[in-house]
């Protein structure tokens, strides 16, 4: 087990951002801008307190937050940094009570680090946990949805501080309306969603995932020559293929980036071809028409040398990579979890097979 | 001058709906469903009180409201009737103060009568006035926009009681975001916009327009053989052409209906062809490549026999019609008014010429 941190300093942030690329499954957005914002913020405000739900009053209001939309757009349409404040103000106005803490909505890409900046600037603690344990592309793909906790009021803000609030009893409609707004706003925006008191959040929340992501980043940094073995020791890595990127096809539309990448095997995998298909996140890895791995397991393209994760918008021809898979959090492996984020939820007529039933770990 | 009414009974409602088709300029939506809802509501609650702003406390909160989107969709995607309550609740939650009265956002089509139903069901008075003095297709085309009064918070609700709140300092962005949401909701929805206290509303509001529309409807009903002369006596009618509908082309997309209708002259106008072009409302009347009339003057297709207005979604081949034009309210004839709703605001490179400078009245 990872020991929980109680605050995030500058080195933690850098480690967190690396851990978030690994857990992202290709999505969540390039963390670079988020790290720079968070570093800038904590240099002014000091380290951000990281709290467990138990540290809060059960009635305290916690707001999960992050960027939503197409990661390809996030790299050039950047937040102004005060979105945490704007989101907080919108919830306080709507719900008539103070926000006690922010929480990352997902633990992947920019969305693991940007909430650190927002918390620092808003003067709020950050909860050590998230609602996915990885990244997923749609708003109903958050653990509270499995317990019928409403995504509403759902707050979307943009870099002009325009604020949109969506209230619906149907989380799928929440996704639909927010995605539609984000698309009109240029392809990405920032959001608060699933407002919960600490008592309610305790059931769905994946606890300790911020600390875990920091730990992953630290492990890789300190691993020396074999970061893959270190990663395996830390979180369990199932490598599918070592190879290089042969082709990549990306289309940004409707508030998502969709496409595929073909990886050609090298070294011991010479002669093999594996195709990754993605909607923000990598959904399936296919070889000869068969699925090697699928959501909800975390399929991440890892740099062949550093073991850092490569987000889908940065996949390039010729990159040397390892396709790595990590076990999905158990909540996603339940019947309702699979109905929400399993292969069929993304239109693939494929049964989910847990990665550990099909592949071996590094060791 | 029209004498102001202090309440609306069943006959007033029927007259109001006819007046609204005349003032609509082809838009605002078929009033039929709105009249039925309003009749049903006042049969339960009694006549709706009609108030002037002077009857309210200057600090009282007034909410203009109506349907927005494509009138072609409104005839089949109908409101549930309690939207006034939902809009009121959304504003009271957001602004933390009670709503004192509703007001029609525009005086055309369904939007002149539906707010009567909403006011009855919400137990609120209706203000005798509106923000257009006719109907226009876009949300910045309301008189408060001429005085930099914000459209925000802008509330959109649908028949599932889903509530969307848009907050922006830019009224054009308010239109853009709301239209985008309405398009996703299927092409039409209901909205509250330009929330104002009575003191603020006094400057932009076009006062007495509900009474005026009732008066127009009553005049037509009581006119006997020559409703056109009666209409002229009441509001000043500039007839462009007597004829029949030869062709109509309508496309519903992006939350609007756009298209054109060609009217072939008959009787004294035999041999002439006039084309109306519309975006929800009729924008220009063209003959031989020259504009006969343009927005902001009110261009309405009137039934040749009854003088009732024909909304764009009900234009049919063979209808016998008179193209009638009415003077725009003075606020729209100012420099800023024309920049907002003149021909160039709709993409026509045409100078506005007041209808009375180019055409004669019935008399």
XYZ file of C-alpha atoms in Angstrom:
726
model
C 0.000 0.000 0.000
C 0.960 3.562 -0.643
C 1.253 5.760 2.414
C -1.014 8.780 2.135
C 0.532 12.222 1.784
C -0.831 15.133 3.789
C 0.351 17.898 1.478
C 1.743 18.353 -2.012
C 5.053 20.156 -2.521
C 6.837 20.959 -5.780
C 8.526 17.587 -6.202
C 5.262 15.822 -5.366
C 3.571 17.780 -8.138
C 6.148 16.724 -10.706
C 5.807 13.105 -9.588
C 2.023 13.419 -9.581
C 2.030 14.579 -13.193
C 4.088 11.556 -14.270
C 1.851 9.216 -12.292
C -1.162 10.808 -13.968
C 0.188 10.073 -17.442
C 0.599 6.432 -16.457
C -2.897 6.087 -14.958
C -4.549 8.176 -17.679
C -4.942 5.398 -20.227
C -3.985 7.973 -22.853
C -6.556 10.592 -21.845
C -7.129 13.298 -19.290
C -5.114 15.820 -21.282
C -1.428 16.715 -21.326
C -0.576 17.588 -17.698
C 2.132 20.117 -18.626
C 0.052 23.283 -18.343
C -1.606 22.026 -15.190
C 1.750 21.341 -13.566
C 3.025 24.803 -14.448
C -0.133 26.373 -12.998
C 0.051 24.262 -9.858
C 3.760 24.992 -9.385
C 3.126 28.698 -9.799
C 0.238 28.554 -7.361
C 1.989 26.660 -4.582
C 5.056 28.867 -4.903
C 2.731 31.700 -3.895
C 0.495 29.910 -1.409
C 2.694 27.102 -0.053
C 1.994 23.370 -0.359
C -1.637 22.375 -0.830
C -3.124 20.379 2.082
C -4.217 16.910 0.997
C -7.050 15.572 3.144
C -8.973 12.340 3.544
C -12.767 12.468 3.716
C -12.408 11.462 7.369
C -10.594 14.742 8.001
C -13.755 16.635 6.969
C -17.083 17.039 8.693
C -19.564 14.525 7.207
C -21.744 17.454 6.095
C -18.908 19.313 4.388
C -19.481 20.013 0.702
C -16.871 18.527 -1.624
C -16.673 19.494 -5.294
C -14.995 17.190 -7.825
C -13.634 19.208 -10.739
C -11.529 19.055 -13.872
C -11.275 19.920 -17.556
C -13.698 18.299 -19.959
C -13.628 18.091 -23.728
C -11.047 17.127 -26.297
C -7.469 16.836 -24.971
C -6.199 17.930 -28.401
C -7.847 21.289 -27.729
C -6.702 21.579 -24.112
C -3.076 22.013 -25.161
C -3.893 25.282 -26.917
C -7.050 26.602 -25.201
C -5.752 26.939 -21.696
C -7.589 27.734 -18.468
C -6.904 31.065 -16.737
C -6.218 29.321 -13.439
C -9.005 30.774 -11.307
C -11.635 28.289 -12.488
C -11.614 26.701 -9.040
C -12.793 29.995 -7.572
C -15.461 30.451 -10.235
C -16.713 26.884 -9.767
C -16.747 27.332 -6.010
C -18.696 30.597 -6.253
C -21.235 29.001 -8.612
C -21.879 26.116 -6.226
C -22.052 28.345 -3.186
C -24.587 30.587 -4.946
C -26.647 27.626 -6.145
C -26.517 25.466 -3.022
C -26.344 28.201 -0.401
C -23.513 26.603 1.578
C -19.731 26.859 1.569
C -17.478 24.530 -0.403
C -15.094 22.773 1.998
C -12.749 21.059 -0.434
C -12.050 20.292 -4.084
C -11.329 16.845 -5.495
C -9.933 15.716 -8.852
C -12.791 14.269 -10.909
C -10.358 11.816 -12.510
C -6.787 10.749 -11.892
C -5.322 11.170 -15.337
C -3.427 13.686 -17.378
C -4.026 17.360 -16.600
C -6.986 16.496 -14.414
C -4.799 15.060 -11.686
C -2.758 18.250 -11.361
C -5.006 21.160 -12.368
C -7.248 20.759 -9.281
C -4.097 21.252 -7.194
C -3.693 24.700 -8.769
C -7.382 25.441 -8.306
C -7.317 24.370 -4.660
C -4.213 26.473 -3.978
C -5.724 29.573 -5.599
C -9.123 29.063 -3.963
C -7.464 28.459 -0.560
C -9.151 25.077 -0.217
C -7.751 21.664 0.660
C -7.697 18.908 -1.949
C -9.278 15.544 -1.183
C -6.929 12.594 -1.736
C -9.149 10.638 -4.091
C -11.081 10.833 -7.362
C -14.113 9.400 -9.167
C -12.453 7.211 -11.810
C -9.062 5.970 -10.582
C -7.921 6.681 -14.141
C -9.415 8.902 -16.881
C -12.595 8.306 -18.892
C -14.158 10.487 -21.587
C -17.761 10.985 -20.386
C -19.318 12.475 -17.289
C -21.526 9.537 -16.355
C -18.332 7.463 -16.253
C -17.728 8.504 -12.666
C -18.208 6.169 -9.706
C -21.096 8.184 -8.140
C -23.182 7.309 -11.215
C -23.010 3.640 -10.093
C -24.844 4.660 -6.911
C -27.422 6.937 -8.590
C -25.782 10.048 -7.188
C -26.712 12.957 -9.509
C -24.074 14.744 -11.570
C -26.236 17.886 -11.075
C -25.884 20.703 -10.475
C -23.177 20.439 -13.087
C -21.155 23.632 -13.538
C -19.188 24.430 -16.698
C -16.907 27.482 -16.832
C -14.677 28.761 -19.580
C -11.610 30.986 -19.683
C -13.869 34.049 -20.080
C -15.436 33.101 -16.711
C -18.720 32.363 -18.421
C -20.658 30.030 -16.134
C -23.185 27.424 -17.216
C -25.167 25.377 -14.707
C -26.995 22.229 -15.798
C -29.618 20.584 -13.612
C -31.097 17.282 -14.672
C -32.102 14.103 -12.902
C -30.515 12.105 -15.720
C -26.723 11.838 -15.670
C -26.608 10.859 -19.347
C -28.463 14.071 -20.202
C -25.975 15.889 -17.981
C -23.151 14.549 -20.137
C -25.055 15.389 -23.329
C -25.820 18.973 -22.338
C -22.373 19.708 -20.932
C -20.614 18.135 -23.950
C -22.790 20.191 -26.271
C -21.873 23.379 -24.405
C -18.187 22.480 -24.357
C -18.270 21.869 -28.075
C -19.759 25.347 -28.618
C -17.117 26.843 -26.325
C -14.418 25.582 -28.674
C -13.851 21.985 -27.617
C -12.863 22.127 -23.970
C -13.828 23.873 -20.734
C -13.644 23.331 -16.994
C -16.286 21.679 -14.876
C -17.484 20.927 -11.388
C -19.767 17.908 -11.043
C -21.273 15.433 -8.587
C -21.313 17.872 -5.668
C -21.453 15.700 -2.551
C -21.108 16.023 1.167
C -18.210 14.060 2.621
C -20.560 11.393 3.981
C -22.031 10.731 0.538
C -18.679 10.851 -1.234
C -17.271 8.108 0.992
C -19.094 5.332 -0.880
C -18.167 6.063 -4.498
C -14.828 7.830 -4.042
C -11.649 6.001 -4.887
C -9.574 6.976 -1.858
C -5.885 7.755 -1.813
C -5.448 8.001 -5.561
C -3.604 11.323 -5.481
C -1.005 9.818 -3.140
C -0.897 6.731 -5.329
C -0.209 8.758 -8.463
C 2.558 10.681 -6.688
C 4.006 7.358 -5.569
C 3.975 6.035 -9.132
C 5.795 9.112 -10.396
C 8.340 8.910 -7.606
C 8.945 5.215 -8.229
C 9.634 5.821 -11.906
C 11.945 8.731 -11.108
C 13.949 6.693 -8.641
C 13.896 3.444 -10.594
C 17.193 3.777 -12.431
C 17.602 1.437 -15.420
C 14.360 -0.502 -15.251
C 11.362 1.727 -14.605
C 9.024 -0.939 -15.985
C 9.944 -3.421 -13.296
C 9.592 -0.682 -10.668
C 6.186 0.202 -12.079
C 5.165 -3.432 -11.957
C 6.284 -3.712 -8.351
C 4.229 -0.644 -7.487
C 0.955 -1.091 -9.342
C 1.158 -4.262 -11.405
C 2.029 -3.757 -15.073
C 0.836 -6.101 -17.819
C 2.885 -5.280 -20.935
C 1.202 -6.163 -24.232
C 3.826 -5.156 -26.757
C 7.151 -3.416 -27.156
C 7.311 -1.532 -30.407
C 7.203 1.734 -32.311
C 4.369 3.895 -33.557
C 3.663 3.127 -37.214
C 0.544 5.214 -37.787
C -1.792 7.536 -35.889
C -5.178 8.918 -36.896
C -6.873 11.580 -34.751
C -10.102 13.508 -35.313
C -11.322 16.211 -32.941
C -15.099 16.669 -33.070
C -18.089 16.982 -30.793
C -15.978 17.658 -27.700
C -13.853 14.489 -28.032
C -10.764 13.307 -29.851
C -11.310 9.957 -31.533
C -8.943 7.830 -33.547
C -6.455 4.997 -33.523
C -2.748 4.272 -33.435
C -0.935 1.277 -34.894
C 2.106 -0.011 -33.003
C 4.584 -2.278 -34.804
C 6.364 -4.788 -32.589
C 10.143 -4.562 -32.161
C 12.724 -6.536 -30.165
C 11.033 -9.722 -28.915
C 7.731 -8.586 -30.475
C 9.049 -8.082 -34.005
C 6.477 -9.014 -36.636
C 3.403 -8.163 -34.529
C 0.993 -5.254 -35.137
C -1.332 -3.923 -32.436
C -3.949 -1.220 -32.955
C -5.136 1.045 -30.138
C -8.524 2.696 -30.589
C -9.353 5.735 -28.500
C -12.067 8.218 -27.540
C -9.899 10.591 -25.486
C -8.746 7.448 -23.643
C -7.500 4.181 -25.143
C -10.498 1.850 -25.314
C -9.199 -1.369 -26.830
C -5.939 -2.920 -28.009
C -6.565 -5.201 -31.017
C -4.293 -7.735 -32.723
C -5.404 -9.795 -35.740
C -9.008 -8.810 -35.061
C -8.908 -9.992 -31.457
C -8.990 -7.815 -28.349
C -5.836 -8.061 -26.258
C -7.222 -5.700 -23.631
C -10.237 -3.412 -23.196
C -11.694 -0.802 -20.929
C -12.162 -0.518 -18.030
C -8.591 -1.812 -17.637
C -6.136 1.016 -18.128
C -4.353 0.786 -21.483
C -1.459 3.240 -21.589
C 1.211 3.827 -24.188
C 4.432 4.111 -22.153
C 7.662 5.642 -23.363
C 10.089 2.752 -24.049
C 12.856 4.389 -22.040
C 11.283 6.543 -19.314
C 8.013 4.579 -18.764
C 6.154 7.913 -18.701
C 2.673 7.676 -20.149
C 2.018 9.195 -23.571
C -1.363 10.920 -23.895
C -3.228 10.318 -27.154
C -2.705 13.841 -28.477
C 1.070 13.341 -28.287
C 1.328 10.006 -30.060
C 3.799 10.480 -32.955
C 5.143 8.353 -35.748
C 8.323 6.548 -34.729
C 7.940 6.801 -30.950
C 9.430 3.799 -29.150
C 6.834 2.516 -26.778
C 5.515 -0.232 -24.559
C 1.757 -0.822 -24.495
C 1.120 -1.292 -20.802
C -2.102 -2.345 -19.110
C -3.062 -1.826 -15.466
C -5.987 -3.358 -13.592
C -9.126 -1.234 -13.402
C -10.387 -0.278 -9.948
C -12.770 -2.978 -8.675
C -15.807 -0.654 -8.846
C -15.512 -0.677 -12.637
C -15.405 -4.461 -12.759
C -18.872 -4.860 -11.220
C -21.865 -5.555 -13.454
C -23.018 -1.941 -13.340
C -19.446 -0.716 -13.647
C -18.985 -2.692 -16.865
C -22.347 -1.509 -18.179
C -21.074 2.057 -17.693
C -17.459 1.819 -18.869
C -17.004 -1.679 -20.283
C -16.355 -2.278 -24.001
C -20.078 -2.301 -24.863
C -20.551 1.162 -23.328
C -18.229 2.365 -26.112
C -19.909 0.396 -28.884
C -17.627 -2.664 -28.967
C -19.390 -6.010 -29.096
C -16.696 -7.632 -26.971
C -16.850 -9.260 -23.544
C -14.604 -7.788 -20.917
C -11.840 -10.147 -19.807
C -9.782 -8.931 -16.842
C -6.238 -8.228 -17.955
C -4.762 -10.612 -15.385
C -6.713 -13.520 -16.918
C -5.077 -12.981 -20.288
C -1.616 -11.546 -19.724
C 1.392 -11.904 -17.483
C 3.043 -9.167 -15.492
C 6.552 -7.876 -16.175
C 8.140 -10.180 -13.633
C -54.112 55.203 -27.689
C -55.222 51.850 -26.423
C -56.649 51.821 -22.932
C -54.714 49.449 -20.699
C -56.423 46.316 -19.409
C -56.020 45.286 -15.786
C -56.724 41.590 -16.264
C -57.048 39.039 -19.048
C -60.199 36.950 -19.364
C -61.017 34.224 -21.891
C -62.146 36.528 -24.694
C -59.136 38.756 -24.106
C -56.908 35.722 -24.544
C -58.455 34.825 -27.875
C -58.114 38.411 -29.043
C -54.550 38.525 -27.731
C -53.596 35.476 -29.752
C -54.900 37.078 -32.954
C -53.127 40.345 -32.161
C -49.940 38.380 -31.595
C -50.103 36.794 -35.036
C -50.412 40.269 -36.551
C -47.511 41.741 -34.568
C -45.338 38.642 -34.879
C -43.904 39.415 -38.295
C -44.303 35.723 -39.067
C -42.444 34.447 -36.013
C -42.955 33.839 -32.344
C -44.517 30.448 -32.977
C -48.097 29.324 -33.585
C -50.089 30.668 -30.607
C -52.623 27.817 -30.643
C -51.050 25.635 -27.943
C -50.293 28.669 -25.821
C -53.895 29.844 -25.989
C -55.206 26.426 -25.016
C -52.813 26.317 -22.075
C -53.700 29.838 -21.003
C -57.441 29.167 -21.315
C -57.092 25.997 -19.262
C -55.049 27.830 -16.651
C -57.358 30.816 -16.201
C -60.393 28.531 -16.062
C -58.780 27.091 -12.944
C -57.241 30.223 -11.463
C -59.431 33.035 -12.743
C -58.309 35.950 -14.941
C -54.616 36.831 -14.788
C -53.882 40.280 -13.337
C -52.162 42.547 -15.856
C -49.977 45.159 -14.161
C -47.938 48.187 -15.166
C -44.410 48.566 -13.828
C -45.739 51.479 -11.756
C -47.976 49.045 -9.916
C -44.887 47.215 -8.641
C -42.291 48.220 -6.086
C -39.231 49.614 -7.925
C -37.126 46.822 -6.391
C -39.502 44.046 -7.459
C -37.926 41.385 -9.626
C -39.546 40.959 -13.054
C -38.721 37.989 -15.303
C -39.324 38.210 -19.066
C -39.954 34.740 -20.477
C -40.994 32.824 -23.569
C -40.200 29.948 -25.898
C -37.036 30.083 -27.932
C -35.938 28.046 -30.913
C -37.529 27.056 -34.194
C -41.287 27.705 -34.442
C -41.566 24.697 -36.756
C -40.551 22.533 -33.792
C -42.743 24.324 -31.241
C -45.918 22.984 -32.870
C -44.957 19.405 -32.034
C -42.612 19.659 -29.015
C -44.923 21.322 -26.575
C -44.237 22.750 -23.128
C -45.745 21.006 -20.095
C -47.206 24.286 -18.824
C -45.349 24.627 -15.530
C -42.234 26.194 -17.094
C -43.133 29.498 -15.435
C -42.794 27.832 -12.037
C -39.521 26.173 -12.967
C -38.111 29.435 -14.328
C -39.261 31.285 -11.239
C -37.673 28.691 -8.920
C -34.401 28.852 -10.860
C -34.207 32.648 -10.551
C -35.200 32.638 -6.909
C -32.491 30.047 -6.153
C -29.872 31.931 -8.161
C -30.710 35.494 -7.116
C -31.949 34.808 -3.587
C -35.059 36.976 -3.905
C -38.674 36.414 -4.905
C -39.962 36.912 -8.428
C -42.765 39.487 -8.379
C -44.082 39.214 -11.930
C -43.561 37.617 -15.328
C -43.472 39.500 -18.616
C -43.679 38.297 -22.224
C -40.200 38.538 -23.764
C -41.790 39.325 -27.124
C -45.250 40.204 -28.375
C -45.635 37.703 -31.154
C -47.063 34.271 -31.779
C -47.117 31.854 -28.887
C -44.881 34.118 -26.854
C -47.611 36.650 -26.301
C -49.977 34.082 -24.792
C -47.848 31.362 -23.171
C -46.607 33.721 -20.424
C -50.264 34.230 -19.496
C -50.541 30.503 -18.793
C -47.269 30.530 -16.895
C -48.300 33.525 -14.798
C -51.668 31.917 -13.982
C -50.067 28.628 -12.938
C -47.280 30.336 -10.988
C -49.790 32.651 -9.289
C -47.963 35.748 -10.507
C -49.207 38.876 -12.264
C -48.184 39.555 -15.845
C -46.579 42.856 -16.756
C -48.336 44.680 -19.615
C -45.322 45.086 -21.859
C -42.530 43.213 -23.626
C -38.961 43.587 -24.898
C -39.508 43.656 -28.669
C -42.955 45.044 -29.499
C -43.050 42.260 -32.091
C -41.054 39.008 -32.412
C -37.372 38.628 -33.315
C -35.319 35.454 -33.600
C -32.323 36.115 -31.328
C -31.921 36.881 -27.630
C -29.790 39.998 -27.994
C -32.651 41.410 -30.096
C -34.388 42.637 -26.958
C -34.577 46.290 -25.949
C -32.529 45.872 -22.727
C -29.537 44.970 -24.916
C -29.648 48.551 -26.267
C -28.975 49.788 -22.727
C -26.267 47.225 -21.881
C -28.572 45.387 -19.513
C -27.304 41.796 -19.264
C -29.349 38.885 -20.566
C -27.771 36.882 -17.702
C -28.560 34.921 -15.698
C -30.328 33.327 -18.637
C -32.422 30.297 -17.725
C -33.419 27.605 -20.227
C -35.840 24.835 -19.224
C -37.275 21.978 -21.224
C -40.382 19.824 -20.915
C -38.417 17.356 -18.748
C -37.860 20.247 -16.294
C -34.154 20.163 -17.016
C -32.769 23.583 -16.081
C -29.779 25.294 -17.643
C -28.456 28.612 -16.364
C -26.068 30.699 -18.467
C -24.080 33.558 -16.993
C -22.023 35.733 -19.293
C -21.271 39.427 -19.525
C -21.735 39.219 -23.298
C -25.324 39.086 -24.548
C -24.213 37.714 -27.921
C -22.530 34.821 -26.126
C -25.734 34.404 -24.141
C -27.630 33.946 -27.410
C -24.958 31.584 -28.740
C -24.906 29.355 -25.649
C -28.661 29.251 -25.211
C -29.261 28.561 -28.929
C -26.712 25.767 -28.809
C -28.464 24.217 -25.807
C -31.887 24.597 -27.427
C -30.618 22.919 -30.556
C -29.396 19.946 -28.470
C -32.747 19.822 -26.683
C -34.450 19.191 -30.006
C -34.963 22.641 -31.496
C -36.995 24.571 -28.960
C -37.225 25.151 -25.212
C -38.487 27.772 -22.775
C -36.439 30.598 -21.342
C -36.271 33.367 -18.792
C -33.910 36.211 -19.626
C -32.966 39.807 -18.777
C -34.062 39.546 -15.134
C -34.632 43.146 -14.012
C -36.098 45.017 -11.134
C -39.082 47.158 -12.057
C -36.966 50.327 -11.880
C -34.478 48.982 -14.433
C -37.143 47.539 -16.699
C -38.869 50.901 -17.056
C -36.304 52.217 -19.538
C -36.180 49.424 -22.114
C -39.644 47.957 -21.739
C -42.239 48.611 -24.417
C -45.203 49.417 -22.194
C -48.805 48.432 -22.823
C -48.105 46.004 -25.626
C -50.240 43.191 -24.171
C -53.249 45.516 -24.081
C -52.360 46.713 -27.554
C -52.288 43.162 -28.946
C -55.653 42.386 -27.308
C -57.007 45.573 -28.857
C -55.783 44.563 -32.308
C -57.441 41.163 -32.007
C -60.682 42.699 -30.779
C -60.664 45.253 -33.584
C -60.288 42.544 -36.197
C -63.015 40.440 -34.589
C -65.449 43.350 -34.538
C -64.464 44.820 -37.910
C -67.050 43.123 -40.075
C -66.301 43.245 -43.801
C -63.102 45.233 -43.840
C -60.691 44.110 -41.154
C -57.775 45.655 -43.062
C -59.191 49.152 -42.749
C -59.909 48.516 -39.061
C -56.361 47.292 -38.596
C -55.061 50.393 -40.327
C -57.179 52.623 -38.099
C -55.809 50.859 -35.032
C -52.097 50.449 -35.701
C -51.335 51.799 -39.166
C -51.129 49.146 -41.890
C -48.924 49.512 -44.975
C -50.023 46.822 -47.463
C -47.332 45.759 -49.963
C -49.158 43.225 -52.051
C -52.385 41.274 -52.344
C -51.764 37.820 -53.720
C -51.425 34.101 -53.203
C -48.600 31.913 -52.017
C -46.751 30.461 -55.007
C -43.847 28.752 -53.270
C -42.443 28.225 -49.798
C -39.077 26.867 -48.710
C -38.391 26.156 -45.031
C -35.353 24.587 -43.357
C -35.182 23.930 -39.616
C -31.615 23.842 -38.321
C -29.499 25.208 -35.513
C -32.482 26.270 -33.437
C -34.069 28.424 -36.169
C -36.332 28.017 -39.168
C -34.964 29.772 -42.235
C -36.410 30.055 -45.683
C -38.461 32.101 -48.079
C -41.919 32.379 -49.573
C -42.882 33.749 -52.964
C -46.199 35.598 -53.229
C -47.772 36.119 -56.642
C -49.870 39.254 -56.994
C -53.598 38.961 -57.673
C -56.445 41.473 -58.093
C -54.882 44.927 -58.535
C -51.406 43.413 -58.034
C -51.663 40.793 -60.783
C -48.321 40.255 -62.516
C -46.140 41.103 -59.518
C -43.958 38.667 -57.543
C -42.709 39.418 -54.033
C -40.356 37.197 -52.061
C -40.317 37.149 -48.261
C -37.146 35.875 -46.608
C -37.289 34.735 -43.006
C -35.265 33.581 -40.017
C -38.178 32.645 -37.745
C -39.503 36.158 -38.528
C -39.887 37.782 -41.946
C -36.751 39.839 -42.536
C -37.201 41.418 -45.973
C -39.772 41.661 -48.739
C -38.042 41.792 -52.138
C -39.405 42.589 -55.598
C -37.246 42.601 -58.726
C -34.124 42.540 -56.557
C -35.166 45.618 -54.583
C -36.251 45.690 -50.957
C -39.851 46.807 -50.467
C -39.570 46.575 -46.678
C -37.077 45.294 -44.124
C -36.655 44.659 -40.439
C -37.127 46.181 -37.944
C -40.490 47.125 -39.501
C -42.964 44.309 -38.953
C -43.614 42.355 -42.143
C -46.578 40.024 -41.666
C -48.385 37.787 -44.071
C -52.083 38.425 -43.361
C -54.957 36.164 -44.356
C -56.747 37.860 -47.275
C -60.153 37.467 -45.638
C -59.691 37.485 -41.848
C -56.567 39.688 -41.600
C -55.158 37.215 -39.052
C -51.385 36.905 -39.245
C -49.897 33.739 -40.724
C -46.782 32.491 -38.928
C -43.974 31.231 -41.156
C -44.458 27.562 -40.242
C -48.033 27.720 -41.539
C -47.406 29.347 -44.899
C -48.917 27.023 -47.549
C -49.137 26.966 -51.309
C -52.258 28.711 -52.547
C -53.051 30.754 -49.448
C -54.703 34.086 -50.311
C -52.802 36.758 -48.487
C -51.934 40.396 -48.019
C -48.349 41.284 -47.195
C -48.786 43.884 -44.484
C -46.144 46.056 -42.875
C -46.375 47.861 -39.526
C -44.009 50.464 -38.137
C -41.305 49.169 -35.805
C -41.246 50.562 -32.270
C -39.085 53.699 -32.166
C -36.404 52.033 -30.032
C -35.536 49.794 -32.975
C -35.201 52.769 -35.312
C -32.330 54.318 -33.346
C -28.747 53.860 -34.519
C -28.074 51.142 -31.959
C -31.490 49.609 -32.571
C -30.762 49.280 -36.279
C -27.301 47.874 -35.551
C -29.032 45.182 -33.503
C -32.088 44.342 -35.621
C -31.718 46.267 -38.880
C -31.169 44.506 -42.208
C -27.377 44.371 -41.749
C -27.755 42.550 -38.422
C -29.241 39.735 -40.512
C -26.611 39.832 -43.236
C -28.429 42.028 -45.776
C -26.360 44.817 -47.313
C -29.391 47.112 -47.469
C -30.091 50.437 -45.801
C -33.167 50.590 -43.637
C -35.875 52.861 -45.028
C -38.854 53.418 -42.701
C -41.958 51.857 -44.195
C -43.872 55.140 -44.113
C -41.251 56.753 -46.372
C -41.839 54.174 -49.085
C -45.439 53.032 -48.871
C -48.942 54.325 -48.306
C -51.401 53.150 -45.703
C -54.665 51.376 -46.509
C -56.628 54.580 -46.403
